[in-house]
Amino acid sequence: MAAARFPRTRPRAWWGRRVLLGSLLPLVTIAATGCGSAGPSDGGARAVAAPRAAGGAFTHPGVLVGQDQLTAARDHVARKEEPWLSAYRAMGRSKYAALDYTPKAYETVECPPDTRPGQGCVEEREDAIAAYTQALLWNMTRDRAHAEKAVEIMDAWSDKVKRHTEGNAGLQTAWAGSSWAKAAELMQYTYDGWPDGQELKFQRMLREVYLPVVRPGSADFNGNWDLVMADATMNIAVHLNDHAAFDQAVHHFRARVPAYFYLSSDGPLPVEPEGSGIDTPAKLRTYWFGQTTFKDGLAQETCRNFKHASYSLAATSHIAETAWHQGVDLYGEVKDRLRAALEFHSKYQLGATAPAWLCGGRVQRDMGPDTEIGLGHLRGRLKMDLPQTVRLTREERPEGTDDLFVAWETLTHATAA
């Protein structure tokens, strides 16, 4: 079906085409001056979300990254401030930033859940991250070559992809869809050179190929699936101005986050995942990978490995951050739970000895670059104390990309050195 046409904001196209990516910092300095910034931006550091009336207009750009955060990132880099400067340089050195990056689109993306070879899985995720990277570089430098590359990558996929198949289709669609929506949001609302027909084709791709897969969630699977699917649903909903999908993502967040990260106020056992068949104490303990003792901050997949728990920390923070830009304070509903989860996993990721009650005394310390956004809100906006998360985040900076659905969040969301 044809995509609906939505109101849009076009910037004045007064930036000329600049030299190719080679000397990034001077371009940022020029861009920041051109934007007329008189001083440091707060980067969205207000402690209260601007309220949004039910059914009210969405704020754009407002998928994970808002205009104030883009301005703040440019300002920090132009002043050569850390950690933003190192984050910017790391992004510029990545393969995703290359102006000769070549997308490889597939009509059918096949992602088996086992050792069978897939088709297009890595390519799709990487192309989506490349489009987002190029969109960020366009906003940082105003070099139109990066805008053109972002559009080229997105057009390649909207011209071709039709479906996702095999057992990991839901997760794959969520990972890629989350990044596609971030890239499209930046390009639609900060760039005047994306032809209307191609924009509409990309919106139709999100609406018809991605949203129907991620919107229902995956209640019986491990919770990282459900949360990243809600992340993608919310991102796509905001970009498409789809109020029903946005509201469904909010509901999904409210149901799944308490069923994934434990707090003692939940009672002796974790909350049951809504809509699942995991509805007895025995099933819950099995679902939590054999864990029988539950303490504040423990995640459903902690005893699987920290990597999957970390994906869920990222997805939870992403959903709350995008909702924040839209005037819905989901952070306020889960701030104690999110703080406990960040502190719990950061402590053991930093090397604290796992007690016998925790996963039999053995944990797999493999967190990804997933702490910056949650820390930025809890500590940066709410001034909450998160010493373990602060220490881990500073050690991991600049947080780059996991090559799945997280990218460059020190640059866009760090609120303090």
PDB file of N, CA and C in Angstrom, residues 279-330:
ATOM      1  N   ASP A 279       4.379 -19.085  33.613  1.00  0.00           N
ATOM      2  CA  ASP A 279       3.405 -18.657  34.611  1.00  0.00           C
ATOM      3  C   ASP A 279       3.403 -19.491  35.891  1.00  0.00           C
ATOM      4  N   THR A 280       4.504 -20.216  36.133  1.00  0.00           N
ATOM      5  CA  THR A 280       4.631 -20.944  37.402  1.00  0.00           C
ATOM      6  C   THR A 280       6.018 -20.677  37.971  1.00  0.00           C
ATOM      7  N   PRO A 281       6.207 -20.875  39.288  1.00  0.00           N
ATOM      8  CA  PRO A 281       7.550 -20.680  39.860  1.00  0.00           C
ATOM      9  C   PRO A 281       8.614 -21.516  39.168  1.00  0.00           C
ATOM     10  N   ALA A 282       8.288 -22.742  38.832  1.00  0.00           N
ATOM     11  CA  ALA A 282       9.280 -23.601  38.176  1.00  0.00           C
ATOM     12  C   ALA A 282       9.644 -23.059  36.799  1.00  0.00           C
ATOM     13  N   LYS A 283       8.646 -22.650  36.064  1.00  0.00           N
ATOM     14  CA  LYS A 283       8.913 -22.110  34.734  1.00  0.00           C
ATOM     15  C   LYS A 283       9.712 -20.809  34.820  1.00  0.00           C
ATOM     16  N   LEU A 284       9.400 -19.987  35.803  1.00  0.00           N
ATOM     17  CA  LEU A 284      10.143 -18.734  35.964  1.00  0.00           C
ATOM     18  C   LEU A 284      11.615 -19.000  36.266  1.00  0.00           C
ATOM     19  N   ARG A 285      11.895 -19.932  37.152  1.00  0.00           N
ATOM     20  CA  ARG A 285      13.287 -20.217  37.504  1.00  0.00           C
ATOM     21  C   ARG A 285      14.047 -20.779  36.303  1.00  0.00           C
ATOM     22  N   THR A 286      13.393 -21.622  35.537  1.00  0.00           N
ATOM     23  CA  THR A 286      14.026 -22.135  34.318  1.00  0.00           C
ATOM     24  C   THR A 286      14.275 -20.997  33.332  1.00  0.00           C
ATOM     25  N   TYR A 287      13.294 -20.120  33.193  1.00  0.00           N
ATOM     26  CA  TYR A 287      13.404 -18.976  32.281  1.00  0.00           C
ATOM     27  C   TYR A 287      14.540 -18.051  32.694  1.00  0.00           C
ATOM     28  N   TRP A 288      14.792 -17.960  33.989  1.00  0.00           N
ATOM     29  CA  TRP A 288      15.888 -17.141  34.510  1.00  0.00           C
ATOM     30  C   TRP A 288      17.181 -17.958  34.618  1.00  0.00           C
ATOM     31  N   PHE A 289      17.331 -18.948  33.778  1.00  0.00           N
ATOM     32  CA  PHE A 289      18.542 -19.763  33.645  1.00  0.00           C
ATOM     33  C   PHE A 289      18.957 -20.425  34.962  1.00  0.00           C
ATOM     34  N   GLY A 290      17.955 -20.955  35.660  1.00  0.00           N
ATOM     35  CA  GLY A 290      18.213 -21.726  36.861  1.00  0.00           C
ATOM     36  C   GLY A 290      18.449 -20.915  38.121  1.00  0.00           C
ATOM     37  N   GLN A 291      18.338 -19.612  38.038  1.00  0.00           N
ATOM     38  CA  GLN A 291      18.567 -18.768  39.217  1.00  0.00           C
ATOM     39  C   GLN A 291      17.434 -18.957  40.228  1.00  0.00           C
ATOM     40  N   THR A 292      17.780 -19.099  41.479  1.00  0.00           N
ATOM     41  CA  THR A 292      16.764 -19.288  42.519  1.00  0.00           C
ATOM     42  C   THR A 292      16.765 -18.177  43.557  1.00  0.00           C
ATOM     43  N   THR A 293      17.821 -17.366  43.570  1.00  0.00           N
ATOM     44  CA  THR A 293      17.890 -16.209  44.465  1.00  0.00           C
ATOM     45  C   THR A 293      17.802 -14.952  43.606  1.00  0.00           C
ATOM     46  N   PHE A 294      16.926 -14.057  44.007  1.00  0.00           N
ATOM     47  CA  PHE A 294      16.680 -12.856  43.193  1.00  0.00           C
ATOM     48  C   PHE A 294      16.982 -11.615  44.026  1.00  0.00           C
ATOM     49  N   LYS A 295      17.850 -10.774  43.497  1.00  0.00           N
ATOM     50  CA  LYS A 295      18.227  -9.543  44.184  1.00  0.00           C
ATOM     51  C   LYS A 295      18.168  -8.372  43.216  1.00  0.00           C
ATOM     52  N   ASP A 296      18.083  -7.179  43.784  1.00  0.00           N
ATOM     53  CA  ASP A 296      17.879  -5.971  42.974  1.00  0.00           C
ATOM     54  C   ASP A 296      18.900  -5.860  41.843  1.00  0.00           C
ATOM     55  N   GLY A 297      18.393  -5.668  40.628  1.00  0.00           N
ATOM     56  CA  GLY A 297      19.251  -5.456  39.465  1.00  0.00           C
ATOM     57  C   GLY A 297      19.504  -6.686  38.628  1.00  0.00           C
ATOM     58  N   LEU A 298      19.221  -7.874  39.173  1.00  0.00           N
ATOM     59  CA  LEU A 298      19.398  -9.097  38.404  1.00  0.00           C
ATOM     60  C   LEU A 298      18.496  -9.070  37.174  1.00  0.00           C
ATOM     61  N   ALA A 299      19.001  -9.579  36.058  1.00  0.00           N
ATOM     62  CA  ALA A 299      18.226  -9.619  34.817  1.00  0.00           C
ATOM     63  C   ALA A 299      17.892 -11.052  34.447  1.00  0.00           C
ATOM     64  N   GLN A 300      16.863 -11.193  33.644  1.00  0.00           N
ATOM     65  CA  GLN A 300      16.428 -12.530  33.236  1.00  0.00           C
ATOM     66  C   GLN A 300      17.555 -13.314  32.565  1.00  0.00           C
ATOM     67  N   GLU A 301      18.453 -12.631  31.855  1.00  0.00           N
ATOM     68  CA  GLU A 301      19.530 -13.317  31.133  1.00  0.00           C
ATOM     69  C   GLU A 301      20.904 -13.141  31.766  1.00  0.00           C
ATOM     70  N   THR A 302      20.973 -12.637  32.998  1.00  0.00           N
ATOM     71  CA  THR A 302      22.267 -12.468  33.656  1.00  0.00           C
ATOM     72  C   THR A 302      23.048 -13.777  33.686  1.00  0.00           C
ATOM     73  N   CYS A 303      22.383 -14.858  34.013  1.00  0.00           N
ATOM     74  CA  CYS A 303      23.078 -16.140  34.148  1.00  0.00           C
ATOM     75  C   CYS A 303      23.240 -16.851  32.813  1.00  0.00           C
ATOM     76  N   ARG A 304      22.734 -16.273  31.765  1.00  0.00           N
ATOM     77  CA  ARG A 304      23.077 -16.721  30.409  1.00  0.00           C
ATOM     78  C   ARG A 304      24.430 -16.112  30.047  1.00  0.00           C
ATOM     79  N   ASN A 305      24.477 -14.806  30.019  1.00  0.00           N
ATOM     80  CA  ASN A 305      25.708 -14.031  29.871  1.00  0.00           C
ATOM     81  C   ASN A 305      25.353 -12.558  30.021  1.00  0.00           C
ATOM     82  N   PHE A 306      26.356 -11.744  30.283  1.00  0.00           N
ATOM     83  CA  PHE A 306      26.101 -10.315  30.448  1.00  0.00           C
ATOM     84  C   PHE A 306      25.803  -9.646  29.106  1.00  0.00           C
ATOM     85  N   LYS A 307      26.251 -10.234  28.019  1.00  0.00           N
ATOM     86  CA  LYS A 307      26.036  -9.640  26.704  1.00  0.00           C
ATOM     87  C   LYS A 307      24.550  -9.448  26.418  1.00  0.00           C
ATOM     88  N   HIS A 308      23.753 -10.485  26.659  1.00  0.00           N
ATOM     89  CA  HIS A 308      22.330 -10.366  26.364  1.00  0.00           C
ATOM     90  C   HIS A 308      21.616  -9.460  27.371  1.00  0.00           C
ATOM     91  N   ALA A 309      22.041  -9.497  28.620  1.00  0.00           N
ATOM     92  CA  ALA A 309      21.482  -8.551  29.589  1.00  0.00           C
ATOM     93  C   ALA A 309      21.822  -7.117  29.177  1.00  0.00           C
ATOM     94  N   SER A 310      23.016  -6.945  28.617  1.00  0.00           N
ATOM     95  CA  SER A 310      23.454  -5.627  28.170  1.00  0.00           C
ATOM     96  C   SER A 310      22.647  -5.139  26.980  1.00  0.00           C
ATOM     97  N   TYR A 311      22.315  -6.044  26.043  1.00  0.00           N
ATOM     98  CA  TYR A 311      21.422  -5.659  24.956  1.00  0.00           C
ATOM     99  C   TYR A 311      20.129  -5.070  25.523  1.00  0.00           C
ATOM    100  N   SER A 312      19.635  -5.688  26.581  1.00  0.00           N
ATOM    101  CA  SER A 312      18.366  -5.251  27.159  1.00  0.00           C
ATOM    102  C   SER A 312      18.506  -3.939  27.905  1.00  0.00           C
ATOM    103  N   LEU A 313      19.653  -3.706  28.528  1.00  0.00           N
ATOM    104  CA  LEU A 313      19.912  -2.387  29.123  1.00  0.00           C
ATOM    105  C   LEU A 313      19.873  -1.315  28.040  1.00  0.00           C
ATOM    106  N   ALA A 314      20.506  -1.615  26.901  1.00  0.00           N
ATOM    107  CA  ALA A 314      20.518  -0.652  25.803  1.00  0.00           C
ATOM    108  C   ALA A 314      19.114  -0.413  25.276  1.00  0.00           C
ATOM    109  N   ALA A 315      18.374  -1.486  24.991  1.00  0.00           N
ATOM    110  CA  ALA A 315      17.039  -1.332  24.426  1.00  0.00           C
ATOM    111  C   ALA A 315      16.109  -0.582  25.380  1.00  0.00           C
ATOM    112  N   THR A 316      16.196  -0.903  26.666  1.00  0.00           N
ATOM    113  CA  THR A 316      15.369  -0.201  27.657  1.00  0.00           C
ATOM    114  C   THR A 316      15.679   1.291  27.658  1.00  0.00           C
ATOM    115  N   SER A 317      16.953   1.630  27.649  1.00  0.00           N
ATOM    116  CA  SER A 317      17.349   3.041  27.635  1.00  0.00           C
ATOM    117  C   SER A 317      16.927   3.712  26.336  1.00  0.00           C
ATOM    118  N   HIS A 318      17.067   3.014  25.210  1.00  0.00           N
ATOM    119  CA  HIS A 318      16.656   3.586  23.923  1.00  0.00           C
ATOM    120  C   HIS A 318      15.169   3.938  23.923  1.00  0.00           C
ATOM    121  N   ILE A 319      14.347   3.003  24.366  1.00  0.00           N
ATOM    122  CA  ILE A 319      12.902   3.234  24.361  1.00  0.00           C
ATOM    123  C   ILE A 319      12.555   4.429  25.245  1.00  0.00           C
ATOM    124  N   ALA A 320      13.125   4.447  26.434  1.00  0.00           N
ATOM    125  CA  ALA A 320      12.839   5.544  27.362  1.00  0.00           C
ATOM    126  C   ALA A 320      13.349   6.878  26.824  1.00  0.00           C
ATOM    127  N   GLU A 321      14.479   6.860  26.135  1.00  0.00           N
ATOM    128  CA  GLU A 321      15.041   8.104  25.593  1.00  0.00           C
ATOM    129  C   GLU A 321      14.183   8.649  24.452  1.00  0.00           C
ATOM    130  N   THR A 322      13.768   7.780  23.551  1.00  0.00           N
ATOM    131  CA  THR A 322      12.901   8.236  22.463  1.00  0.00           C
ATOM    132  C   THR A 322      11.570   8.734  23.018  1.00  0.00           C
ATOM    133  N   ALA A 323      11.010   8.011  23.973  1.00  0.00           N
ATOM    134  CA  ALA A 323       9.772   8.477  24.602  1.00  0.00           C
ATOM    135  C   ALA A 323       9.970   9.826  25.277  1.00  0.00           C
ATOM    136  N   TRP A 324      11.129  10.022  25.897  1.00  0.00           N
ATOM    137  CA  TRP A 324      11.454  11.298  26.544  1.00  0.00           C
ATOM    138  C   TRP A 324      11.378  12.444  25.535  1.00  0.00           C
ATOM    139  N   HIS A 325      11.954  12.234  24.362  1.00  0.00           N
ATOM    140  CA  HIS A 325      11.889  13.267  23.324  1.00  0.00           C
ATOM    141  C   HIS A 325      10.455  13.537  22.893  1.00  0.00           C
ATOM    142  N   GLN A 326       9.572  12.569  23.100  1.00  0.00           N
ATOM    143  CA  GLN A 326       8.168  12.706  22.707  1.00  0.00           C
ATOM    144  C   GLN A 326       7.268  13.109  23.869  1.00  0.00           C
ATOM    145  N   GLY A 327       7.869  13.467  25.006  1.00  0.00           N
ATOM    146  CA  GLY A 327       7.095  13.966  26.132  1.00  0.00           C
ATOM    147  C   GLY A 327       6.474  12.907  27.011  1.00  0.00           C
ATOM    148  N   VAL A 328       6.958  11.667  26.918  1.00  0.00           N
ATOM    149  CA  VAL A 328       6.464  10.577  27.760  1.00  0.00           C
ATOM    150  C   VAL A 328       7.616  10.111  28.650  1.00  0.00           C
ATOM    151  N   ASP A 329       7.455  10.253  29.950  1.00  0.00           N
ATOM    152  CA  ASP A 329       8.561   9.977  30.879  1.00  0.00           C
ATOM    153  C   ASP A 329       8.545   8.525  31.350  1.00  0.00           C
ATOM    154  N   LEU A 330       8.953   7.631  30.475  1.00  0.00           N
ATOM    155  CA  LEU A 330       9.084   6.231  30.877  1.00  0.00           C
ATOM    156  C   LEU A 330      10.250   6.044  31.839  1.00  0.00           C
TER     157      LEU A 330
END
